[in-house]
Short mmCIF file of C-alpha atoms in Angstrom, two decimals:
data_model
loop_
_atom_site.label_atom_id
_atom_site.label_comp_id
_atom_site.label_asym_id
_atom_site.label_seq_id
_atom_site.Cartn_x
_atom_site.Cartn_y
_atom_site.Cartn_z
CA MET Z 7 -4.73 -22.79 -15.97
CA LEU Z 8 -1.26 -21.24 -16.02
CA ASN Z 9 -0.42 -18.85 -13.20
CA GLN Z 10 0.89 -15.37 -13.90
CA MET Z 11 4.57 -16.37 -14.00
CA GLY Z 12 3.75 -19.34 -16.20
CA MET Z 13 1.92 -17.20 -18.71
CA MET Z 14 4.78 -14.72 -18.91
CA SER Z 15 7.28 -17.51 -19.43
CA TRP Z 16 5.12 -18.98 -22.19
CA LEU Z 17 4.88 -15.63 -23.93
CA ASN Z 18 8.64 -15.11 -23.86
CA LEU Z 19 9.16 -18.63 -25.17
CA ILE Z 20 6.61 -18.25 -27.97
CA CYS Z 21 8.05 -14.92 -29.03
CA SER Z 22 11.51 -16.46 -29.36
CA LEU Z 23 10.47 -19.32 -31.66
CA PRO Z 24 10.42 -19.30 -35.49
CA ARG Z 25 6.97 -18.61 -36.92
CA THR Z 26 6.91 -21.98 -38.70
CA LEU Z 27 6.95 -23.77 -35.37
CA LEU Z 28 4.26 -21.73 -33.69
CA SER Z 29 1.01 -23.13 -35.06
CA PRO Z 30 0.73 -26.29 -32.91
CA ILE Z 31 2.12 -24.57 -29.84
CA VAL Z 32 -0.20 -21.59 -30.11
CA LYS Z 33 -3.15 -23.89 -30.77
CA GLN Z 34 -2.49 -25.82 -27.58
CA PHE Z 35 -1.68 -22.64 -25.66
CA ILE Z 36 -4.93 -20.87 -26.49
CA THR Z 37 -7.08 -23.90 -25.77
CA THR Z 38 -5.56 -24.67 -22.36
CA SER Z 39 -4.95 -21.15 -21.02
CA ILE Z 40 -7.04 -18.14 -20.26
CA ILE Z 41 -4.92 -15.01 -20.54
CA PRO Z 42 -6.22 -11.85 -18.86
CA SER Z 43 -6.91 -8.88 -21.09
CA ASN Z 44 -4.28 -6.13 -21.32
CA PHE Z 45 -1.57 -8.71 -20.68
CA GLY Z 46 1.02 -6.90 -22.73
CA PHE Z 47 4.26 -7.08 -20.81
CA CYS Z 48 7.29 -9.35 -20.52
CA PHE Z 49 8.67 -11.12 -17.51
CA SER Z 50 11.94 -9.23 -17.73
CA SER Z 51 13.50 -6.31 -19.53
CA PRO Z 52 14.72 -5.90 -22.21
CA CYS Z 53 12.33 -8.10 -24.18
CA VAL Z 54 9.93 -8.09 -27.12
CA THR Z 55 6.28 -8.94 -26.58
CA CYS Z 56 3.85 -10.40 -29.09
CA LEU Z 57 0.79 -8.24 -29.68
CA PHE Z 58 -2.40 -10.13 -28.94
CA ASP Z 59 -5.97 -9.65 -27.91
CA ILE Z 60 -8.67 -11.79 -26.35
CA GLN Z 61 -11.82 -12.44 -28.32
CA ASN Z 62 -15.22 -13.25 -26.89
CA ASP Z 63 -14.53 -16.95 -27.40
CA LYS Z 64 -11.35 -16.68 -25.27
CA THR Z 65 -8.99 -17.31 -28.19
CA CYS Z 66 -5.79 -15.32 -28.52
CA VAL Z 67 -4.84 -13.62 -31.75
CA PHE Z 68 -1.09 -13.15 -32.13
CA ASP Z 69 -1.03 -10.40 -34.74
CA ALA Z 70 2.61 -10.71 -35.78
CA TYR Z 71 2.61 -14.47 -36.24
CA PHE Z 72 -0.69 -14.92 -38.02
CA ASN Z 73 0.29 -12.28 -40.54
CA ARG Z 74 1.97 -13.50 -43.73
CA ASN Z 75 4.48 -10.70 -43.85
CA PRO Z 76 5.12 -9.63 -40.28
CA VAL Z 77 7.11 -6.43 -39.85
CA ALA Z 78 8.88 -5.40 -36.66
CA SER Z 79 10.20 -1.95 -35.90
CA MET Z 80 12.15 -0.34 -33.10
CA SER Z 81 11.91 3.28 -32.05
CA PRO Z 82 14.23 5.37 -29.89
CA ILE Z 83 13.69 5.18 -26.14
CA GLN Z 84 11.49 7.93 -24.77
CA THR Z 85 10.94 8.91 -21.17
CA GLU Z 86 7.34 9.90 -20.60
CA ILE Z 87 6.40 11.98 -17.59
CA GLY Z 88 3.10 13.28 -16.33
CA ILE Z 89 1.17 10.11 -17.23
CA GLU Z 90 -2.33 10.28 -15.75
CA PRO Z 91 -3.64 8.89 -13.55
CA ASN Z 92 -0.65 8.07 -11.42
CA PRO Z 93 -0.32 6.22 -9.12
CA VAL Z 94 -2.69 3.30 -9.72
CA MET Z 95 -2.81 0.32 -7.39
CA ALA Z 96 -1.28 -2.81 -8.93
CA ASP Z 97 -3.35 -5.97 -9.15
CA PHE Z 98 -0.70 -7.97 -7.27
CA SER Z 99 -0.57 -5.57 -4.33
CA SER Z 100 -1.80 -7.23 -1.12
CA ARG Z 101 -5.14 -6.07 0.24
CA GLY Z 102 -6.52 -5.68 3.75
CA PRO Z 103 -8.02 -6.30 6.18
CA CYS Z 104 -5.31 -7.92 8.26
CA SER Z 105 -6.37 -11.47 9.09
CA ILE Z 106 -4.13 -11.63 12.18
CA GLU Z 107 -5.19 -8.34 13.78
CA PRO Z 108 -8.14 -6.75 11.92
CA SER Z 109 -8.39 -3.93 14.47
CA ILE Z 110 -5.25 -2.35 12.96
CA LEU Z 111 -5.41 -1.21 9.35
CA LYS Z 112 -3.08 -2.95 6.94
CA PRO Z 113 -1.41 -2.08 4.65
CA ASP Z 114 0.11 1.00 6.25
CA ILE Z 115 1.30 2.69 3.08
CA THR Z 116 1.90 2.24 -0.63
CA ALA Z 117 5.02 3.18 -2.57
CA PRO Z 118 6.38 2.87 -6.15
CA GLY Z 119 6.69 -0.81 -7.00
CA VAL Z 120 5.79 -1.46 -10.66
CA ASP Z 121 8.42 -1.81 -13.41
CA VAL Z 122 11.16 -0.26 -11.28
CA ILE Z 123 14.62 -0.36 -12.88
CA ALA Z 124 16.78 -1.92 -10.20
CA ALA Z 125 20.19 -3.51 -9.72
CA PHE Z 126 20.11 -7.25 -10.37
CA THR Z 127 22.30 -10.10 -9.17
CA GLN Z 128 24.97 -11.45 -11.50
CA ALA Z 129 24.49 -14.92 -10.02
CA ALA Z 130 21.25 -15.67 -11.86
CA ALA Z 131 19.42 -14.97 -15.09
CA PRO Z 132 16.69 -12.31 -15.14
CA THR Z 133 14.06 -14.95 -16.02
CA PRO Z 134 13.45 -18.47 -14.70
CA LEU Z 135 13.66 -19.95 -18.20
CA GLU Z 136 16.15 -22.83 -18.43
CA PHE Z 137 17.73 -21.56 -21.67
CA ASP Z 138 18.24 -18.00 -20.36
CA ASN Z 139 22.00 -17.66 -19.75
CA ARG Z 140 22.06 -13.87 -19.65
CA ARG Z 141 23.61 -11.84 -16.83
CA VAL Z 142 22.40 -8.28 -16.55
CA PRO Z 143 23.38 -5.57 -14.03
CA PHE Z 144 19.92 -4.00 -14.10
CA THR Z 145 16.37 -5.13 -14.86
CA ALA Z 146 12.79 -3.94 -14.42
CA MET Z 147 11.14 -5.52 -11.41
CA SER Z 148 7.82 -5.21 -9.60
CA GLY Z 149 6.48 -6.04 -6.17
CA THR Z 150 7.13 -5.45 -2.49
CA SER Z 151 10.82 -6.01 -3.24
CA MET Z 152 10.71 -2.68 -5.06
CA SER Z 153 8.31 -0.63 -2.93
CA GLY Z 154 10.01 -1.77 0.30
CA PRO Z 155 13.39 -0.17 -0.56
CA HIS Z 156 11.63 3.09 -1.43
CA VAL Z 157 10.10 3.24 2.05
CA ALA Z 158 13.34 2.08 3.71
CA GLY Z 159 15.20 4.89 1.98
CA ILE Z 160 12.63 7.42 3.16
CA VAL Z 161 12.94 6.09 6.72
CA GLY Z 162 16.71 6.57 6.54
CA LEU Z 163 16.24 10.10 5.23
CA LEU Z 164 13.82 11.00 8.02
CA LYS Z 165 16.11 9.52 10.68
CA ALA Z 166 18.99 11.61 9.34
CA ILE Z 167 16.86 14.77 9.47
CA HIS Z 168 15.26 13.93 12.83
CA PRO Z 169 17.69 11.68 14.77
CA ASP Z 170 15.58 11.99 17.92
CA TRP Z 171 12.43 10.54 16.33
CA SER Z 172 11.28 7.09 17.40
CA PRO Z 173 10.38 4.39 14.83
CA ALA Z 174 6.70 5.03 15.62
CA ALA Z 175 7.11 8.75 14.97
CA ILE Z 176 8.78 8.06 11.62
CA LYS Z 177 6.00 5.67 10.62
CA SER Z 178 3.41 8.24 11.66
CA ALA Z 179 5.09 10.98 9.61
CA ILE Z 180 5.09 8.75 6.53
CA MET Z 181 1.48 7.66 6.97
CA THR Z 182 -0.15 10.97 7.93
CA THR Z 183 1.41 12.88 5.01
CA ALA Z 184 0.68 10.26 2.33
CA LYS Z 185 -1.47 11.14 -0.66
CA THR Z 186 -4.81 9.54 -1.45
CA ARG Z 187 -5.24 11.37 -4.75
CA ALA Z 188 -3.48 10.77 -8.04
CA ASN Z 189 -1.71 13.40 -10.12
CA ASN Z 190 -5.01 14.25 -11.83
CA ARG Z 191 -6.36 15.37 -8.43
CA LYS Z 192 -8.85 12.50 -8.38
CA PRO Z 193 -8.91 9.60 -5.87
CA ILE Z 194 -6.43 6.78 -6.47
CA LEU Z 195 -7.87 3.94 -8.55
CA ASP Z 196 -7.25 0.22 -8.47
CA GLU Z 197 -6.17 -1.98 -11.39
CA LYS Z 198 -9.78 -2.26 -12.61
CA GLY Z 199 -10.38 1.47 -12.67
CA ASN Z 200 -12.49 1.43 -9.50
CA LEU Z 201 -11.93 3.69 -6.52
CA ALA Z 202 -9.23 2.19 -4.31
CA THR Z 203 -9.75 2.06 -0.54
CA PRO Z 204 -7.44 2.05 2.49
CA PHE Z 205 -7.43 -1.74 2.17
CA ALA Z 206 -5.47 -1.20 -1.04
CA TYR Z 207 -3.20 1.76 -0.23
CA GLY Z 208 -3.37 2.07 3.57
CA ALA Z 209 -2.86 5.71 4.50
CA GLY Z 210 -1.98 6.56 0.89
CA HIS Z 211 0.98 6.92 -1.47
CA VAL Z 212 4.17 7.93 0.31
CA ASP Z 213 5.41 11.51 -0.10
CA PRO Z 214 8.85 12.08 1.48
CA LYS Z 215 8.77 15.85 0.98
CA TYR Z 216 5.87 16.26 3.38
CA ALA Z 217 6.91 13.39 5.66
CA ALA Z 218 9.99 15.41 6.64
CA ASP Z 219 7.74 18.09 8.14
CA PRO Z 220 4.49 16.44 9.32
CA GLY Z 221 3.67 18.94 12.07
CA LEU Z 222 2.24 16.29 14.42
CA VAL Z 223 2.95 12.60 14.95
CA TYR Z 224 1.28 9.70 16.72
CA ASP Z 225 4.10 8.35 18.90
CA LEU Z 226 4.16 5.09 20.86
CA THR Z 227 5.79 4.19 24.17
CA VAL Z 228 7.25 0.84 25.19
CA ASP Z 229 4.31 0.28 27.55
CA GLU Z 230 1.87 0.69 24.67
CA TYR Z 231 3.66 -2.01 22.70
CA LEU Z 232 3.52 -4.24 25.77
CA ASN Z 233 -0.20 -3.54 26.11
CA PHE Z 234 -0.59 -4.70 22.53
CA LEU Z 235 0.99 -8.03 23.50
CA CYS Z 236 -1.27 -8.18 26.55
CA SER Z 237 -4.31 -7.87 24.31
CA HIS Z 238 -3.15 -11.00 22.49
CA GLY Z 239 -3.09 -13.04 25.67
CA TYR Z 240 0.64 -13.12 26.44
CA THR Z 241 1.31 -14.61 29.87
CA PRO Z 242 3.38 -12.78 32.53
CA ARG Z 243 6.25 -15.18 31.86
CA GLU Z 244 6.11 -14.51 28.10
CA MET Z 245 5.95 -10.76 28.72
CA GLN Z 246 9.28 -10.88 30.57
CA ALA Z 247 11.00 -11.63 27.26
CA PHE Z 248 10.00 -8.15 26.07
CA SER Z 249 10.01 -6.06 29.25
CA GLU Z 250 12.56 -5.11 31.86
CA GLY Z 251 11.27 -7.02 34.84
CA THR Z 252 7.65 -7.93 35.51
CA TYR Z 253 4.97 -6.14 33.52
CA VAL Z 254 1.39 -6.09 34.76
CA CYS Z 255 -1.14 -5.95 31.95
CA PRO Z 256 -3.87 -3.33 32.34
CA LYS Z 257 -7.38 -4.67 32.80
CA ASN Z 258 -9.21 -2.22 30.55
CA PHE Z 259 -6.86 -1.78 27.59
CA SER Z 260 -8.56 -1.71 24.19
CA LEU Z 261 -6.75 -2.07 20.87
CA ALA Z 262 -9.04 0.66 19.54
CA ASP Z 263 -7.00 3.05 21.74
CA PHE Z 264 -3.61 1.84 20.47
CA ASN Z 265 -1.92 5.10 19.44
CA TYR Z 266 -1.64 4.17 15.77
CA PRO Z 267 -1.76 6.71 12.89
CA SER Z 268 -4.87 4.99 11.48
CA ILE Z 269 -8.13 4.34 13.34
CA THR Z 270 -10.07 1.10 12.97
CA VAL Z 271 -13.28 0.47 14.87
CA LEU Z 272 -15.03 -2.89 14.59
CA ASN Z 273 -18.50 -3.96 15.74
CA ILE Z 274 -20.03 -0.49 15.67
CA LYS Z 275 -23.50 -1.40 16.84
CA THR Z 276 -23.60 1.15 19.66
CA PRO Z 277 -21.70 4.42 20.19
CA VAL Z 278 -17.94 3.88 20.52
CA ALA Z 279 -15.18 6.33 21.51
CA VAL Z 280 -11.48 5.90 20.76
CA THR Z 281 -8.55 7.84 22.20
CA ARG Z 282 -5.43 9.11 20.43
CA ARG Z 283 -2.42 11.20 21.44
CA LEU Z 284 -0.61 13.67 19.21
CA LYS Z 285 2.92 15.04 19.66
CA ASN Z 286 3.96 18.37 18.21
CA VAL Z 287 7.18 18.07 16.17
CA GLY Z 288 6.83 21.49 14.57
CA PRO Z 289 6.60 25.08 15.82
CA PRO Z 290 3.87 26.22 18.25
CA SER Z 291 0.55 26.16 16.45
CA THR Z 292 -3.19 25.53 16.73
CA TYR Z 293 -4.71 22.56 14.90
CA ARG Z 294 -8.36 22.01 14.05
CA ALA Z 295 -9.97 18.67 13.33
CA ARG Z 296 -12.02 17.84 10.26
CA VAL Z 297 -13.76 14.48 9.82
CA LYS Z 298 -15.03 12.92 6.61
CA ALA Z 299 -17.30 10.05 7.54
CA PRO Z 300 -19.83 8.06 5.50
CA ALA Z 301 -23.54 8.72 6.09
CA ALA Z 302 -23.88 5.46 8.02
CA VAL Z 303 -21.75 6.80 10.89
CA SER Z 304 -21.51 10.06 12.79
CA ALA Z 305 -18.01 10.94 14.03
CA VAL Z 306 -17.31 13.77 16.48
CA VAL Z 307 -13.83 14.85 17.67
CA GLU Z 308 -13.44 16.17 21.21
CA PRO Z 309 -11.78 18.57 21.59
CA ALA Z 310 -11.98 19.77 18.01
CA THR Z 311 -9.10 22.22 18.52
CA LEU Z 312 -5.62 21.52 19.92
CA THR Z 313 -3.15 24.29 20.71
CA PHE Z 314 0.52 23.35 21.08
CA THR Z 315 2.81 25.90 22.72
CA LYS Z 316 6.14 24.09 22.27
CA THR Z 317 7.87 21.32 20.34
CA GLY Z 318 7.51 17.91 21.96
CA GLU Z 319 4.23 18.78 23.69
CA GLU Z 320 1.60 16.02 23.62
CA GLN Z 321 -2.18 16.29 23.78
CA THR Z 322 -4.97 13.73 23.78
CA PHE Z 323 -8.27 13.71 21.93
CA LYS Z 324 -11.21 11.37 21.45
CA VAL Z 325 -13.29 10.43 18.43
CA ALA Z 326 -16.86 9.36 19.19
CA PHE Z 327 -18.49 7.13 16.57
CA LYS Z 328 -22.25 6.60 16.43
CA PRO Z 329 -23.93 4.31 13.88
CA ASN Z 330 -26.85 5.89 12.04
CA GLU Z 331 -27.90 2.63 10.40
CA MET Z 332 -26.94 -1.02 10.19
CA ILE Z 333 -23.38 -1.41 8.86
CA ASN Z 334 -22.95 -4.73 7.06
CA SER Z 335 -19.53 -4.19 5.49
CA TYR Z 336 -16.39 -2.11 5.87
CA ILE Z 337 -16.78 1.63 5.32
CA PHE Z 338 -14.08 4.29 5.24
CA GLY Z 339 -13.49 7.90 6.20
CA GLN Z 340 -10.70 10.30 7.11
CA LEU Z 341 -9.66 12.45 10.06
CA THR Z 342 -7.46 15.47 9.35
CA TRP Z 343 -5.78 17.82 11.81
CA SER Z 344 -4.54 21.04 10.21
CA ASP Z 345 -3.02 24.35 11.22
CA GLY Z 346 -3.29 25.69 7.68
CA VAL Z 347 0.25 24.58 6.83
CA HIS Z 348 0.38 20.95 7.91
CA PHE Z 349 -2.27 18.34 7.14
CA VAL Z 350 -2.12 15.35 9.46
CA ARG Z 351 -4.42 12.71 7.92
CA SER Z 352 -5.56 9.42 9.42
CA PRO Z 353 -7.70 6.86 7.56
CA LEU Z 354 -10.85 5.71 9.37
CA VAL Z 355 -11.99 2.12 8.97
CA MET Z 356 -15.35 1.05 10.42
CA LYS Z 357 -17.44 -2.08 10.44
CA GLY Z 358 -20.68 -2.99 12.17
#
């Protein structure tokens, strides 16, 4: 079966051939390939796609080419805004959990990455087709190569606004202010129309406006990064490559207490408590905690109220998780700290 790139290349090739030559090619194509439904886009832009559908017997019907008098038309370009729902998670977007370190939620965030008009190299054609000799300054592209620059630009913006923020603080600001609802005020969906989870969008869809003023951040120290390496079994000699001098690993460090903006707790068979530390990067204010947890788990925040009297002040809290029933798969929730102006959200990921 052709992979996704192969199918797109085939479609572009078929659409470029005279109709008189298509019959044997299409016949072979539809008997050796299974094309997913709603596959109505080209590999590159600009391009013209053939309209087709998939029947119950898995055969493709190319409307324009099986018609005796095919008619093509072109309409003026229109920019459509306010399309709902938006965003929707792309089918090619990587999903969690993280196979290397499942106790930390991945992905962290999602950002625009589908059909983004971007600058393109003049050293190559916009498609991998051998006969494509075009050189275009811009093209529509999708993937991490598009969403990554969006986040990188936001990081640069935040660093310009807050030059004293650490990389961890910037990441926290981006994650804790991200949106988990689409523009229709309903939860973000995946490519199949099902409810997406933090394994699809992480903390949510990035929102730079709110990331610039998050209120609170989950910051990290150098020692906490070193403790992370300790938890992965780094030897004292290996640790010297990352620390100034000798670093002694703590005996009781748990990755569940790693001061990350998301909270992941695995093996919840008995009550478990995790610790986090918040830094105030806004004006003095009082924040109250609100937890949304599935019925299978009870989650209690202690203390439930944090009062910050100055910028830069840090305070610690704990979240106690208690299973109410057997948990056989991943379940999700959310912890929010708010002073009525700022909403500092952290995804909760739990598994029994």
